mmCIF file of C-alpha atoms in Angstrom:
data_model
loop_
_atom_site.group_PDB
_atom_site.id
_atom_site.type_symbol
_atom_site.label_atom_id
_atom_site.label_comp_id
_atom_site.label_asym_id
_atom_site.label_seq_id
_atom_site.Cartn_x
_atom_site.Cartn_y
_atom_site.Cartn_z
ATOM 1 C CA MET A 1 -150.566 38.133 82.340
ATOM 2 C CA PRO A 2 -146.800 37.316 82.686
ATOM 3 C CA SER A 3 -144.888 36.472 79.542
ATOM 4 C CA HIS A 4 -143.765 32.907 78.874
ATOM 5 C CA ALA A 5 -140.205 33.852 79.862
ATOM 6 C CA GLU A 6 -141.494 34.978 83.256
ATOM 7 C CA ASP A 7 -143.708 31.948 83.850
ATOM 8 C CA PRO A 8 -142.551 30.393 87.167
ATOM 9 C CA GLN A 9 -143.452 26.962 85.784
ATOM 10 C CA ASP A 10 -141.013 27.372 82.869
ATOM 11 C CA PRO A 11 -137.729 25.569 83.746
ATOM 12 C CA SER A 12 -135.775 27.969 81.560
ATOM 13 C CA ALA A 13 -137.077 31.057 83.355
ATOM 14 C CA GLY A 14 -134.307 33.219 84.752
ATOM 15 C CA ARG A 15 -131.464 31.327 83.064
ATOM 16 C CA ASP A 16 -128.536 33.265 81.716
ATOM 17 C CA PRO A 17 -128.644 32.880 77.898
ATOM 18 C CA ARG A 18 -124.881 33.165 77.650
ATOM 19 C CA PRO A 19 -122.874 29.914 77.361
ATOM 20 C CA GLY A 20 -121.231 28.684 80.546
ATOM 21 C CA ALA A 21 -117.469 28.908 80.933
ATOM 22 C CA PHE A 22 -117.057 25.129 80.766
ATOM 23 C CA ASP A 23 -119.867 24.153 78.407
ATOM 24 C CA TRP A 24 -117.188 23.199 75.881
ATOM 25 C CA THR A 25 -116.269 20.204 78.061
ATOM 26 C CA ASP A 26 -119.590 18.571 77.147
ATOM 27 C CA THR A 27 -118.645 18.717 73.476
ATOM 28 C CA ALA A 28 -115.215 17.302 74.270
ATOM 29 C CA ALA A 29 -116.813 14.462 76.237
ATOM 30 C CA ARG A 30 -119.099 13.556 73.336
ATOM 31 C CA GLN A 31 -116.135 13.553 70.953
ATOM 32 C CA ARG A 32 -114.175 11.238 73.252
ATOM 33 C CA GLU A 33 -117.133 8.881 73.539
ATOM 34 C CA ARG A 34 -117.580 8.689 69.761
ATOM 35 C CA ALA A 35 -113.879 7.946 69.332
ATOM 36 C CA GLY A 36 -113.864 5.285 72.045
ATOM 37 C CA LEU A 37 -111.359 7.241 74.128
ATOM 38 C CA VAL A 38 -113.232 7.723 77.415
ATOM 39 C CA ARG A 39 -111.022 7.045 80.432
ATOM 40 C CA THR A 40 -112.536 5.961 83.737
ATOM 41 C CA LEU A 41 -111.181 5.788 87.271
ATOM 42 C CA ARG A 42 -111.680 2.377 88.922
ATOM 43 C CA PRO A 43 -110.710 2.410 92.606
ATOM 44 C CA ARG A 44 -109.416 -1.035 93.548
ATOM 45 C CA ALA A 45 -109.955 -2.822 96.826
ATOM 46 C CA ALA A 46 -106.984 -3.617 99.049
ATOM 47 C CA ASP A 47 -107.846 -7.309 98.962
ATOM 48 C CA SER A 48 -108.642 -7.585 95.228
ATOM 49 C CA GLU A 49 -108.270 -11.082 93.773
ATOM 50 C CA LEU A 50 -107.589 -9.679 90.305
ATOM 51 C CA LEU A 51 -104.457 -11.098 88.662
ATOM 52 C CA ASP A 52 -102.637 -7.847 87.935
ATOM 53 C CA LEU A 53 -100.741 -7.544 84.662
ATOM 54 C CA ALA A 54 -101.616 -3.869 84.315
ATOM 55 C CA GLY A 55 -99.449 -2.176 86.950
ATOM 56 C CA ASN A 56 -95.707 -1.580 86.826
ATOM 57 C CA ASP A 57 -94.654 -3.597 89.873
ATOM 58 C CA TYR A 58 -92.057 -5.430 87.758
ATOM 59 C CA LEU A 59 -90.325 -7.242 90.601
ATOM 60 C CA GLY A 60 -93.421 -7.858 92.719
ATOM 61 C CA LEU A 61 -92.079 -5.844 95.654
ATOM 62 C CA THR A 62 -94.890 -3.425 96.463
ATOM 63 C CA ARG A 63 -96.535 -5.933 98.858
ATOM 64 C CA ARG A 64 -93.453 -7.720 100.125
ATOM 65 C CA PRO A 65 -93.729 -7.630 103.942
ATOM 66 C CA GLU A 66 -90.217 -6.294 104.442
ATOM 67 C CA ILE A 67 -90.969 -3.400 102.062
ATOM 68 C CA THR A 68 -94.330 -2.444 103.567
ATOM 69 C CA GLU A 69 -92.878 -2.660 107.057
ATOM 70 C CA ALA A 70 -89.988 -0.378 106.067
ATOM 71 C CA ALA A 71 -92.476 2.152 104.669
ATOM 72 C CA ALA A 72 -94.592 1.977 107.835
ATOM 73 C CA ASP A 73 -91.525 2.333 110.056
ATOM 74 C CA ALA A 74 -90.415 5.423 108.106
ATOM 75 C CA ALA A 75 -93.849 6.991 108.556
ATOM 76 C CA ARG A 76 -93.823 6.268 112.284
ATOM 77 C CA ARG A 77 -90.352 7.726 112.671
ATOM 78 C CA TRP A 78 -90.441 10.722 110.295
ATOM 79 C CA GLY A 79 -94.175 11.429 109.995
ATOM 80 C CA ALA A 80 -96.811 10.956 107.299
ATOM 81 C CA GLY A 81 -95.457 13.799 105.146
ATOM 82 C CA SER A 82 -92.126 15.462 104.513
ATOM 83 C CA THR A 83 -93.572 18.814 105.772
ATOM 84 C CA GLY A 84 -92.109 21.028 103.047
ATOM 85 C CA SER A 85 -89.877 21.411 100.033
ATOM 86 C CA ARG A 86 -86.534 19.628 100.057
ATOM 87 C CA LEU A 87 -84.717 22.961 100.524
ATOM 88 C CA VAL A 88 -86.774 23.915 103.587
ATOM 89 C CA THR A 89 -87.779 20.993 105.820
ATOM 90 C CA GLY A 90 -88.510 18.236 103.302
ATOM 91 C CA SER A 91 -85.088 16.564 103.307
ATOM 92 C CA THR A 92 -84.467 13.893 105.914
ATOM 93 C CA ARG A 93 -81.486 11.659 106.540
ATOM 94 C CA LEU A 94 -83.608 8.952 104.954
ATOM 95 C CA HIS A 95 -83.726 10.881 101.663
ATOM 96 C CA ALA A 96 -79.953 11.397 101.768
ATOM 97 C CA ARG A 97 -79.382 7.683 102.419
ATOM 98 C CA LEU A 98 -81.650 6.709 99.526
ATOM 99 C CA GLU A 99 -79.844 9.078 97.165
ATOM 100 C CA ARG A 100 -76.431 7.787 98.183
ATOM 101 C CA GLU A 101 -77.382 4.132 97.782
ATOM 102 C CA LEU A 102 -79.220 4.730 94.499
ATOM 103 C CA ALA A 103 -76.115 6.336 93.025
ATOM 104 C CA GLU A 104 -73.812 3.603 94.322
ATOM 105 C CA PHE A 105 -76.048 0.781 93.081
ATOM 106 C CA SER A 106 -76.543 2.315 89.637
ATOM 107 C CA GLY A 107 -72.931 3.383 89.111
ATOM 108 C CA PHE A 108 -73.472 7.147 89.072
ATOM 109 C CA GLU A 109 -71.639 9.824 91.016
ATOM 110 C CA ALA A 110 -74.716 11.356 92.634
ATOM 111 C CA ALA A 111 -78.527 11.216 92.763
ATOM 112 C CA LEU A 112 -81.395 13.525 93.647
ATOM 113 C CA VAL A 113 -84.818 12.245 94.714
ATOM 114 C CA PHE A 114 -88.076 13.854 93.560
ATOM 115 C CA SER A 115 -91.751 13.369 94.377
ATOM 116 C CA SER A 116 -92.339 11.499 91.085
ATOM 117 C CA GLY A 117 -90.602 10.313 87.951
ATOM 118 C CA TYR A 118 -92.610 12.922 86.062
ATOM 119 C CA THR A 119 -91.155 15.786 88.078
ATOM 120 C CA ALA A 120 -87.683 14.261 87.736
ATOM 121 C CA ASN A 121 -87.942 14.421 83.940
ATOM 122 C CA LEU A 122 -89.267 17.965 84.043
ATOM 123 C CA ALA A 123 -86.355 18.952 86.278
ATOM 124 C CA ALA A 124 -83.640 17.414 84.121
ATOM 125 C CA LEU A 125 -84.869 18.914 80.871
ATOM 126 C CA THR A 126 -85.799 22.375 82.104
ATOM 127 C CA ALA A 127 -82.682 22.901 84.215
ATOM 128 C CA LEU A 128 -80.186 21.522 81.677
ATOM 129 C CA SER A 129 -81.456 23.533 78.722
ATOM 130 C CA ASP A 130 -82.586 27.085 77.984
ATOM 131 C CA ARG A 131 -84.224 29.259 75.327
ATOM 132 C CA ASP A 132 -81.131 29.178 73.133
ATOM 133 C CA GLY A 133 -80.620 25.442 73.453
ATOM 134 C CA LEU A 134 -81.622 22.445 71.375
ATOM 135 C CA ILE A 135 -83.317 19.246 72.555
ATOM 136 C CA VAL A 136 -83.489 16.240 70.236
ATOM 137 C CA SER A 137 -86.307 13.959 71.366
ATOM 138 C CA ASP A 138 -87.356 10.482 70.209
ATOM 139 C CA ALA A 139 -90.851 10.423 68.682
ATOM 140 C CA ALA A 140 -91.943 7.652 71.077
ATOM 141 C CA ASN A 141 -90.774 9.322 74.294
ATOM 142 C CA HIS A 142 -93.019 9.387 77.368
ATOM 143 C CA ALA A 143 -95.401 12.292 77.965
ATOM 144 C CA SER A 144 -93.263 13.553 80.853
ATOM 145 C CA ILE A 145 -90.347 14.006 78.433
ATOM 146 C CA VAL A 146 -92.602 15.747 75.931
ATOM 147 C CA ASP A 147 -93.806 18.133 78.634
ATOM 148 C CA GLY A 148 -90.247 18.684 79.857
ATOM 149 C CA CYS A 149 -89.196 19.704 76.357
ATOM 150 C CA ARG A 150 -92.083 22.153 76.139
ATOM 151 C CA LEU A 151 -91.355 23.705 79.517
ATOM 152 C CA ALA A 152 -87.646 23.990 78.764
ATOM 153 C CA ARG A 153 -88.560 26.506 76.038
ATOM 154 C CA ALA A 154 -85.640 25.279 73.980
ATOM 155 C CA GLU A 155 -85.972 24.437 70.310
ATOM 156 C CA THR A 156 -87.148 20.823 70.265
ATOM 157 C CA ALA A 157 -86.569 18.562 67.277
ATOM 158 C CA VAL A 158 -88.593 15.342 67.324
ATOM 159 C CA VAL A 159 -86.781 12.615 65.413
ATOM 160 C CA PRO A 160 -87.924 9.171 64.196
ATOM 161 C CA HIS A 161 -88.068 6.429 66.804
ATOM 162 C CA ALA A 162 -84.780 4.766 67.816
ATOM 163 C CA ASP A 163 -82.825 6.412 64.993
ATOM 164 C CA PRO A 164 -79.307 7.543 66.006
ATOM 165 C CA GLU A 165 -78.578 8.735 62.474
ATOM 166 C CA ALA A 166 -81.497 11.150 62.674
ATOM 167 C CA VAL A 167 -80.156 12.417 66.000
ATOM 168 C CA ALA A 168 -76.700 12.892 64.447
ATOM 169 C CA LYS A 169 -78.121 14.754 61.472
ATOM 170 C CA THR A 170 -80.129 17.084 63.702
ATOM 171 C CA LEU A 171 -77.226 17.826 66.035
ATOM 172 C CA GLY A 172 -74.931 18.389 63.057
ATOM 173 C CA ALA A 173 -77.300 21.004 61.665
ATOM 174 C CA HIS A 174 -76.943 23.104 64.850
ATOM 175 C CA PRO A 175 -73.214 23.319 65.655
ATOM 176 C CA GLY A 176 -72.131 25.293 68.692
ATOM 177 C CA ARG A 177 -75.468 25.245 70.489
ATOM 178 C CA ARG A 178 -76.031 23.805 73.937
ATOM 179 C CA ALA A 179 -77.741 20.546 73.069
ATOM 180 C CA LEU A 180 -79.327 17.501 74.665
ATOM 181 C CA ALA A 181 -80.605 14.275 73.204
ATOM 182 C CA VAL A 182 -83.314 12.622 75.290
ATOM 183 C CA SER A 183 -84.776 9.135 75.088
ATOM 184 C CA ASP A 184 -86.518 6.489 77.106
ATOM 185 C CA SER A 185 -84.269 3.487 77.729
ATOM 186 C CA VAL A 186 -87.220 1.112 77.323
ATOM 187 C CA PHE A 187 -90.297 2.535 75.642
ATOM 188 C CA SER A 188 -93.482 2.138 77.619
ATOM 189 C CA VAL A 189 -95.823 1.237 74.745
ATOM 190 C CA ASP A 190 -94.036 -1.591 72.903
ATOM 191 C CA GLY A 191 -91.353 -2.353 75.487
ATOM 192 C CA ASP A 192 -88.501 -2.018 72.975
ATOM 193 C CA ARG A 193 -85.060 -0.794 73.964
ATOM 194 C CA ALA A 194 -83.304 2.365 72.766
ATOM 195 C CA PRO A 195 -79.877 2.071 71.063
ATOM 196 C CA LEU A 196 -78.110 3.767 73.969
ATOM 197 C CA ALA A 197 -74.494 3.093 72.980
ATOM 198 C CA GLU A 198 -75.101 4.528 69.515
ATOM 199 C CA LEU A 199 -76.929 7.553 70.931
ATOM 200 C CA ALA A 200 -74.079 8.240 73.355
ATOM 201 C CA ALA A 201 -71.508 8.062 70.545
ATOM 202 C CA VAL A 202 -73.523 10.500 68.440
ATOM 203 C CA CYS A 203 -73.893 12.922 71.345
ATOM 204 C CA ARG A 204 -70.176 12.833 72.118
ATOM 205 C CA ALA A 205 -69.288 13.474 68.496
ATOM 206 C CA HIS A 206 -71.337 16.678 68.627
ATOM 207 C CA GLY A 207 -70.633 17.776 72.217
ATOM 208 C CA ALA A 208 -74.193 17.142 73.350
ATOM 209 C CA GLY A 209 -75.441 15.707 76.609
ATOM 210 C CA LEU A 210 -77.534 12.539 76.764
ATOM 211 C CA VAL A 211 -80.559 12.292 79.093
ATOM 212 C CA VAL A 212 -82.120 8.841 79.432
ATOM 213 C CA ASP A 213 -85.338 7.992 81.248
ATOM 214 C CA ASP A 214 -84.636 4.529 82.682
ATOM 215 C CA ALA A 215 -88.061 4.112 84.288
ATOM 216 C CA HIS A 216 -88.721 0.785 82.555
ATOM 217 C CA GLY A 217 -85.121 -0.448 82.556
ATOM 218 C CA PHE A 218 -84.036 0.094 86.141
ATOM 219 C CA GLY A 219 -84.522 -3.077 88.176
ATOM 220 C CA VAL A 220 -85.020 -5.192 85.048
ATOM 221 C CA LEU A 221 -81.955 -4.618 82.849
ATOM 222 C CA GLY A 222 -78.261 -4.628 83.683
ATOM 223 C CA ALA A 223 -76.344 -6.698 86.195
ATOM 224 C CA GLY A 224 -78.744 -7.452 89.035
ATOM 225 C CA GLY A 225 -81.176 -4.824 87.741
ATOM 226 C CA ARG A 226 -78.753 -1.872 87.791
ATOM 227 C CA GLY A 227 -80.410 -0.435 84.727
ATOM 228 C CA ALA A 228 -80.047 0.014 80.994
ATOM 229 C CA LEU A 229 -77.296 2.633 81.279
ATOM 230 C CA HIS A 230 -75.213 0.397 83.526
ATOM 231 C CA GLU A 231 -75.678 -2.438 81.041
ATOM 232 C CA ALA A 232 -74.572 -0.162 78.175
ATOM 233 C CA GLY A 233 -71.446 0.946 80.047
ATOM 234 C CA LEU A 234 -72.701 4.535 80.305
ATOM 235 C CA ALA A 235 -73.378 4.803 84.040
ATOM 236 C CA GLY A 236 -71.144 7.427 85.587
ATOM 237 C CA ALA A 237 -70.163 9.005 82.273
ATOM 238 C CA PRO A 238 -69.592 12.773 82.562
ATOM 239 C CA ASP A 239 -71.991 13.565 79.705
ATOM 240 C CA VAL A 240 -74.865 11.231 80.656
ATOM 241 C CA VAL A 241 -77.803 11.859 82.987
ATOM 242 C CA ALA A 242 -80.397 9.266 83.956
ATOM 243 C CA THR A 243 -83.874 9.731 85.322
ATOM 244 C CA LEU A 244 -85.958 6.972 86.849
ATOM 245 C CA THR A 245 -89.023 6.270 88.928
ATOM 246 C CA LEU A 246 -89.279 4.625 92.327
ATOM 247 C CA SER A 247 -92.796 3.404 91.514
ATOM 248 C CA LYS A 248 -92.006 0.536 89.139
ATOM 249 C CA SER A 249 -89.268 -1.957 90.025
ATOM 250 C CA LEU A 250 -88.851 -0.445 93.484
ATOM 251 C CA GLY A 251 -92.578 -0.803 94.189
ATOM 252 C CA SER A 252 -92.817 2.548 95.973
ATOM 253 C CA GLN A 253 -93.380 6.084 94.720
ATOM 254 C CA GLY A 254 -91.191 8.978 93.631
ATOM 255 C CA GLY A 255 -88.451 9.646 91.107
ATOM 256 C CA ALA A 256 -84.771 10.443 90.846
ATOM 257 C CA VAL A 257 -82.146 12.038 88.641
ATOM 258 C CA LEU A 258 -78.684 10.448 88.581
ATOM 259 C CA GLY A 259 -75.541 11.909 87.046
ATOM 260 C CA PRO A 260 -72.321 13.825 87.685
ATOM 261 C CA ALA A 261 -72.216 15.569 91.053
ATOM 262 C CA ARG A 262 -71.999 18.994 89.424
ATOM 263 C CA VAL A 263 -75.172 18.316 87.454
ATOM 264 C CA ILE A 264 -77.033 17.219 90.577
ATOM 265 C CA GLU A 265 -75.815 20.330 92.427
ATOM 266 C CA HIS A 266 -77.115 22.442 89.530
ATOM 267 C CA LEU A 267 -80.543 20.804 89.770
ATOM 268 C CA VAL A 268 -80.724 21.576 93.499
ATOM 269 C CA ASN A 269 -80.279 25.243 92.623
ATOM 270 C CA ALA A 270 -82.142 25.514 89.319
ATOM 271 C CA ALA A 271 -84.819 22.808 88.950
ATOM 272 C CA ARG A 272 -88.216 24.324 89.741
ATOM 273 C CA THR A 273 -89.865 20.931 90.347
ATOM 274 C CA PHE A 274 -87.278 20.358 93.062
ATOM 275 C CA ILE A 275 -87.169 23.827 94.592
ATOM 276 C CA PHE A 276 -90.911 24.443 94.791
ATOM 277 C CA ASP A 277 -92.327 20.945 95.256
ATOM 278 C CA THR A 278 -92.976 19.241 98.582
ATOM 279 C CA GLY A 279 -90.422 16.526 99.219
ATOM 280 C CA LEU A 280 -91.118 12.836 98.797
ATOM 281 C CA ALA A 281 -93.047 11.387 101.763
ATOM 282 C CA PRO A 282 -90.834 9.459 104.217
ATOM 283 C CA ALA A 283 -92.881 6.280 103.804
ATOM 284 C CA ALA A 284 -92.181 6.245 100.058
ATOM 285 C CA ALA A 285 -88.478 6.912 100.630
ATOM 286 C CA GLY A 286 -88.281 4.171 103.254
ATOM 287 C CA GLY A 287 -90.064 1.656 101.041
ATOM 288 C CA ALA A 288 -87.871 2.496 98.044
ATOM 289 C CA LEU A 289 -84.693 2.155 100.097
ATOM 290 C CA ALA A 290 -85.775 -1.243 101.412
ATOM 291 C CA SER A 291 -86.580 -2.377 97.851
ATOM 292 C CA LEU A 292 -83.216 -1.190 96.589
ATOM 293 C CA ARG A 293 -81.441 -3.225 99.267
ATOM 294 C CA LEU A 294 -83.602 -6.252 98.518
ATOM 295 C CA ILE A 295 -82.772 -6.061 94.791
ATOM 296 C CA ALA A 296 -79.087 -5.962 95.654
ATOM 297 C CA ALA A 297 -79.536 -9.012 97.864
ATOM 298 C CA GLU A 298 -81.628 -10.917 95.281
ATOM 299 C CA PRO A 299 -79.997 -10.167 91.896
ATOM 300 C CA GLY A 300 -81.973 -12.920 90.174
ATOM 301 C CA LEU A 301 -85.206 -10.884 90.317
ATOM 302 C CA ALA A 302 -84.307 -8.918 87.180
ATOM 303 C CA ALA A 303 -83.678 -12.056 85.121
ATOM 304 C CA ARG A 304 -86.911 -13.600 86.386
ATOM 305 C CA ALA A 305 -88.939 -10.567 85.243
ATOM 306 C CA ARG A 306 -87.370 -10.757 81.774
ATOM 307 C CA GLY A 307 -88.029 -14.487 81.670
ATOM 308 C CA VAL A 308 -91.710 -14.010 82.479
ATOM 309 C CA ALA A 309 -91.983 -11.420 79.695
ATOM 310 C CA GLY A 310 -90.382 -13.796 77.229
ATOM 311 C CA ARG A 311 -92.727 -16.613 78.228
ATOM 312 C CA LEU A 312 -95.805 -14.399 77.801
ATOM 313 C CA HIS A 313 -94.613 -13.319 74.370
ATOM 314 C CA THR A 314 -93.911 -16.885 73.245
ATOM 315 C CA LEU A 315 -97.321 -18.175 74.317
ATOM 316 C CA LEU A 316 -99.279 -15.248 72.885
ATOM 317 C CA THR A 317 -97.567 -15.119 69.509
ATOM 318 C CA GLY A 318 -97.628 -18.908 69.272
ATOM 319 C CA ALA A 319 -101.412 -18.681 69.519
ATOM 320 C CA GLY A 320 -101.615 -16.168 66.686
ATOM 321 C CA LEU A 321 -101.617 -12.771 68.400
ATOM 322 C CA THR A 322 -99.338 -9.977 67.258
ATOM 323 C CA ALA A 323 -97.063 -8.920 70.107
ATOM 324 C CA ALA A 324 -93.831 -6.936 70.177
ATOM 325 C CA ARG A 325 -90.824 -8.927 71.349
ATOM 326 C CA PRO A 326 -90.051 -7.581 74.850
ATOM 327 C CA ASP A 327 -86.633 -6.154 75.625
ATOM 328 C CA ALA A 328 -87.472 -5.762 79.317
ATOM 329 C CA ALA A 329 -90.737 -6.442 81.178
ATOM 330 C CA VAL A 330 -93.390 -4.868 78.930
ATOM 331 C CA VAL A 331 -95.353 -7.081 76.515
ATOM 332 C CA SER A 332 -97.498 -5.190 74.008
ATOM 333 C CA VAL A 333 -100.320 -6.986 72.160
ATOM 334 C CA ARG A 334 -101.968 -5.299 69.203
ATOM 335 C CA ALA A 335 -105.729 -4.793 69.048
ATOM 336 C CA PRO A 336 -107.832 -4.151 65.918
ATOM 337 C CA GLY A 337 -108.901 -0.691 67.149
ATOM 338 C CA PRO A 338 -109.553 1.500 70.214
ATOM 339 C CA GLN A 339 -113.075 0.236 70.869
ATOM 340 C CA GLU A 340 -111.939 -3.382 70.523
ATOM 341 C CA ALA A 341 -108.990 -2.773 72.840
ATOM 342 C CA LEU A 342 -111.271 -1.232 75.453
ATOM 343 C CA ARG A 343 -113.738 -4.123 75.245
ATOM 344 C CA TRP A 344 -110.915 -6.672 75.302
ATOM 345 C CA ALA A 345 -109.451 -5.200 78.483
ATOM 346 C CA ALA A 346 -112.917 -5.052 80.078
ATOM 347 C CA ASP A 347 -113.614 -8.697 79.179
ATOM 348 C CA CYS A 348 -110.298 -9.732 80.710
ATOM 349 C CA ARG A 349 -111.154 -7.847 83.881
ATOM 350 C CA GLU A 350 -114.540 -9.565 84.116
ATOM 351 C CA ARG A 351 -112.645 -12.864 84.083
ATOM 352 C CA GLY A 352 -110.241 -11.817 86.826
ATOM 353 C CA LEU A 353 -107.301 -10.489 84.797
ATOM 354 C CA GLY A 354 -106.149 -6.870 84.838
ATOM 355 C CA VAL A 355 -104.349 -5.667 81.694
ATOM 356 C CA GLY A 356 -103.412 -2.225 80.452
ATOM 357 C CA CYS A 357 -105.195 -0.653 77.502
ATOM 358 C CA PHE A 358 -103.286 1.844 75.363
ATOM 359 C CA ARG A 359 -105.216 3.858 72.762
ATOM 360 C CA PRO A 360 -104.633 7.104 70.889
ATOM 361 C CA PRO A 361 -103.491 9.677 71.847
ATOM 362 C CA SER A 362 -101.377 7.689 74.337
ATOM 363 C CA VAL A 363 -99.854 5.747 71.424
ATOM 364 C CA PRO A 364 -98.091 7.970 68.892
ATOM 365 C CA ASP A 365 -98.495 5.484 66.021
ATOM 366 C CA GLY A 366 -102.273 5.337 66.451
ATOM 367 C CA ILE A 367 -102.294 1.555 67.020
ATOM 368 C CA SER A 368 -104.301 0.391 70.028
ATOM 369 C CA ARG A 369 -102.811 -2.262 72.283
ATOM 370 C CA LEU A 370 -103.159 -4.311 75.390
ATOM 371 C CA ARG A 371 -100.121 -3.724 77.578
ATOM 372 C CA LEU A 372 -99.050 -6.555 79.856
ATOM 373 C CA THR A 373 -96.651 -6.227 82.756
ATOM 374 C CA ALA A 374 -94.357 -9.161 83.411
ATOM 375 C CA ARG A 375 -93.702 -9.552 87.137
ATOM 376 C CA ALA A 376 -90.907 -11.512 88.724
ATOM 377 C CA ASP A 377 -93.309 -13.044 91.238
ATOM 378 C CA LEU A 378 -95.749 -14.537 88.692
ATOM 379 C CA THR A 379 -95.984 -18.324 88.836
ATOM 380 C CA ASP A 380 -96.125 -20.556 85.772
ATOM 381 C CA GLY A 381 -99.772 -21.227 86.554
ATOM 382 C CA GLN A 382 -100.582 -17.513 86.649
ATOM 383 C CA ILE A 383 -98.794 -16.960 83.338
ATOM 384 C CA GLU A 384 -100.811 -19.734 81.675
ATOM 385 C CA ARG A 385 -104.048 -18.428 83.189
ATOM 386 C CA ALA A 386 -103.324 -14.918 81.891
ATOM 387 C CA VAL A 387 -102.613 -16.144 78.365
ATOM 388 C CA ALA A 388 -105.741 -18.323 78.340
ATOM 389 C CA THR A 389 -107.899 -15.377 79.419
ATOM 390 C CA ILE A 390 -106.425 -13.048 76.806
ATOM 391 C CA LEU A 391 -107.006 -15.568 74.035
ATOM 392 C CA ARG A 392 -110.540 -16.451 75.082
ATOM 393 C CA THR A 393 -111.536 -12.788 75.080
ATOM 394 C CA ALA A 394 -109.643 -11.748 71.934
ATOM 395 C CA PRO A 395 -111.810 -9.722 69.508
ATOM 396 C CA ALA A 396 -112.285 -10.678 65.884
ATOM 397 C CA GLY A 397 -109.215 -9.750 63.898
ATOM 398 C CA ALA A 398 -106.791 -9.964 66.815
ATOM 399 C CA VAL A 399 -105.860 -13.619 66.274
ATOM 400 C CA ALA A 400 -104.325 -14.558 62.931
ATOM 401 C CA ALA A 401 -106.559 -16.601 60.626
ATOM 402 C CA GLY A 402 -106.279 -20.335 61.062
ATOM 403 C CA ARG A 403 -104.736 -20.127 64.537
ATOM 404 C CA ASP A 404 -107.907 -20.275 66.656
ATOM 405 C CA ALA A 405 -107.549 -23.997 67.089
ATOM 406 C CA VAL A 406 -104.506 -23.570 69.304
ATOM 407 C CA ARG A 407 -106.278 -21.437 71.872
ATOM 408 C CA PRO A 408 -105.960 -22.913 75.385
#
């Protein structure tokens, strides 16, 4: 008679008793679920009626007919893809035109376009530092900056958020080393602005370069949306480099590094995410270029986006919610915890409003939030509808005691 292990009816018969190579992912999934940190992909329909305050289309350009037509025309003319890396076949005259006009609009000497803002940050940090260098990074910097610091293999000192004195102290403790300070211009979680003028002064006093990710400032801050560095009088400075994304205010996709021509030439020769990555698709370059020209022609878009953010903040805090005062187009509303934030965002979605949901580890301070995107094309009616939905779905503890009566 066969043993139990050999019984063909036994479902465990013949199984390898050794653990599988990826069994550990089941444990990780259970831990995420217990902590309320499960992330889920939700493909959206092209004709969704959801009022979107979750994306980063700050100026409302991604569906403007002149932008989509420019993207389609670029695809018809240049093809669906760029066909290779920028140094092989991936550079077109369209890419060169976009780089030239980006630099001119922003006030920098030169620009270099990448396939994403993420790869642009990796390029700037890895190519402008080395093993013997020092990078001083703000504690609230975006994940792409954090990863760039790691890949640069330089010594990285993480300093308290928006603290130029801490940057000065760190640079002063390492005289003579090649050094960079790196910061977001507008931080993506709370939407607050970095003290760029003070950071630049500190860097100059210690001979360090300043790298600023202007992803959330470009198109929203500065004269006509020329960016936070332009507003601070730092655009075109010989010791300042900017990175940005084409996927937020420009409503397209891709990234760029802007700075002195010699720095851009160095990136062409030394940045691995430029040398070995396929170039930005022509459609994205064409759409971004059309958006850039539209922003130049409609300089009031930037002020409108800031105005919408201010209106959202006023209405939400007036009703008792805790929200960070926006310096650009991001409005951050605190939630009691990660599970409450997740439920809050889901309840908003069920009522036709899309909002972002930030939970640990995406937020370095451990405080969960709803993240709202102010868009220049939002009407007063849409703003009021969004606020009403957020308040009606607010979890216990989100609205200050005694303020419920003012809910719309």
